[in-house]
Every structure is written in structure tokens, then in C-alpha cells.
Amino acid sequence: MKDAIFTIIHQALIEVNATRKEKIDLQNIETLALYGTTGVFDSMQLVSFLAAVEEGLDDELDIEISLTSEKAVSQTVSPFSSVACLIDFIIAEQQVPQLASA
């Protein structure tokens, strides 16, 4: 599953690069800082990127997840500090039993 999630994130980064004047270096993607002082995205760009990742996860892996949820943004270690952290967050969220809707 980790490889499939990585591929979806990589594809979203390629799509983002197609629209950016200043390209993101995709050589060491897992350590790429997404947001924060050394991050490649400002807040609006991050939300757009996360929406693309969410769409890819739903389309390719049938994973429905909100990467902009309160849970995501309130983590001690931000899932946006690196691609590896984002992957770990997505995997962890899939292992947590979801409450059934009433």
C-alpha cells in the first residue's frame, strides 16, 4: 500500500510542477518538506495539492480520507512536514476503525 500511496503523491507533485514557474525538485520525494519554513507550498497551494492526493487515493485505491481535517492539522508531528510523514499518516488513518454513521 505504501508504494501505491507514494505513486499517487508523486503524480500529484508532477501535476503541480506542470503549473509552477519555480519547479519542485522531485529527486528525494520522501524527505521533501511540504509545508512550513522549508516547505514547498504555501497554505493555499498545500490545500490544492492535498485535494489532488485525496482524489487520487479515492480513484486509485478507494480510500476516502480528509487530509485537511482537524485530526490531520493537529498532529504532534505534522503530516505535512514531509512526504514520508504524509504517507505514514494516510496509512495510520486506514488502520483506525471508522465510526459508523448514525
C-alpha atoms as one frame of an Amber mdcrd trajectory, in Angstrom:
protein
   0.000   0.000   0.000   2.868   2.380   0.808   4.193   2.170  -2.764   0.750
   2.867  -4.216   0.284   5.914  -1.963   3.779   7.132  -2.864   2.905   6.844
  -6.565  -0.280   8.891  -6.092   1.609  11.615  -4.209   4.388  11.595  -6.817
   1.816  12.006  -9.598   0.166  14.902  -7.737   3.579  16.595  -7.415   4.208
  16.141 -11.149   0.818  17.750 -11.856   1.649  20.642  -9.526   5.021  21.119
 -11.234   3.273  21.442 -14.595   1.603  24.638 -13.343   4.507  26.175 -11.400
   7.105  28.602 -12.628   9.500  27.501  -9.865   9.626  23.706 -10.136   9.753
  21.378  -7.134  12.835  19.130  -7.075  11.452  15.594  -7.204  14.764  13.792
  -6.612  14.253  12.941  -2.925  10.499  12.991  -2.649  10.118  11.139   0.664
  12.113  13.823   2.512  10.504  16.711   0.627   9.068  19.235   3.103   5.544
  20.095   2.004   4.656  22.917   4.395   6.374  25.044   6.990   9.505  27.166
   6.931  11.280  24.874   4.456   8.137  23.620   2.723   7.485  23.917  -0.999
   3.842  25.030  -0.566   2.090  27.994   0.976  -1.239  27.240   2.658  -3.392
  27.607  -0.481  -1.017  25.525  -2.596  -0.950  22.846   0.106  -4.752  22.592
   0.135  -4.825  22.238  -3.667  -2.111  19.570  -3.554  -3.899  17.663  -0.782
  -7.154  17.759  -2.764  -5.327  16.166  -5.704  -3.885  13.490  -3.404  -7.321
  12.810  -1.867  -8.805  12.435  -5.351  -6.033  10.045  -6.386  -6.451   7.969
  -3.232 -10.187   7.696  -3.834  -9.888   6.943  -7.563  -6.964   4.522  -7.423
  -7.226   2.854  -4.007 -10.837   3.507  -2.976  -9.554   5.357   0.108 -11.756
   8.203   1.297  -9.806  10.490   3.607  -9.734  14.170   4.507  -6.145  15.350
   4.629  -7.262  18.795   5.793  -9.271  17.516   8.765  -8.806  18.793  12.301
  -7.111  15.492  13.140  -4.574  15.957  10.346  -3.693  19.537  11.207  -3.474
  18.934  14.966  -0.933  16.080  14.916   2.162  16.455  17.116   4.278  15.566
  14.081   2.682  17.322  11.141   1.752  15.002   8.278   2.811  17.882   6.035
   6.387  18.078   7.323   7.463  15.598   4.630   6.049  13.240   2.041   7.095
  10.309   4.259   5.057  11.752   7.155   2.059  12.225   4.861   2.294   8.602
   3.712   2.563   7.417   7.333  -0.495   9.498   8.288  -2.575   8.075   5.424
  -1.609   4.508   6.336  -2.314   5.104  10.041  -5.735   6.549   9.224  -6.601
   3.418   7.274  -5.761   1.259  10.285  -8.051   3.185  12.664 -11.580   1.739
  12.803 -14.021   4.290  11.408 -17.188   5.018  13.378 -20.334   4.099  11.513
 -22.613   6.983  10.601 -25.795   7.136  12.654
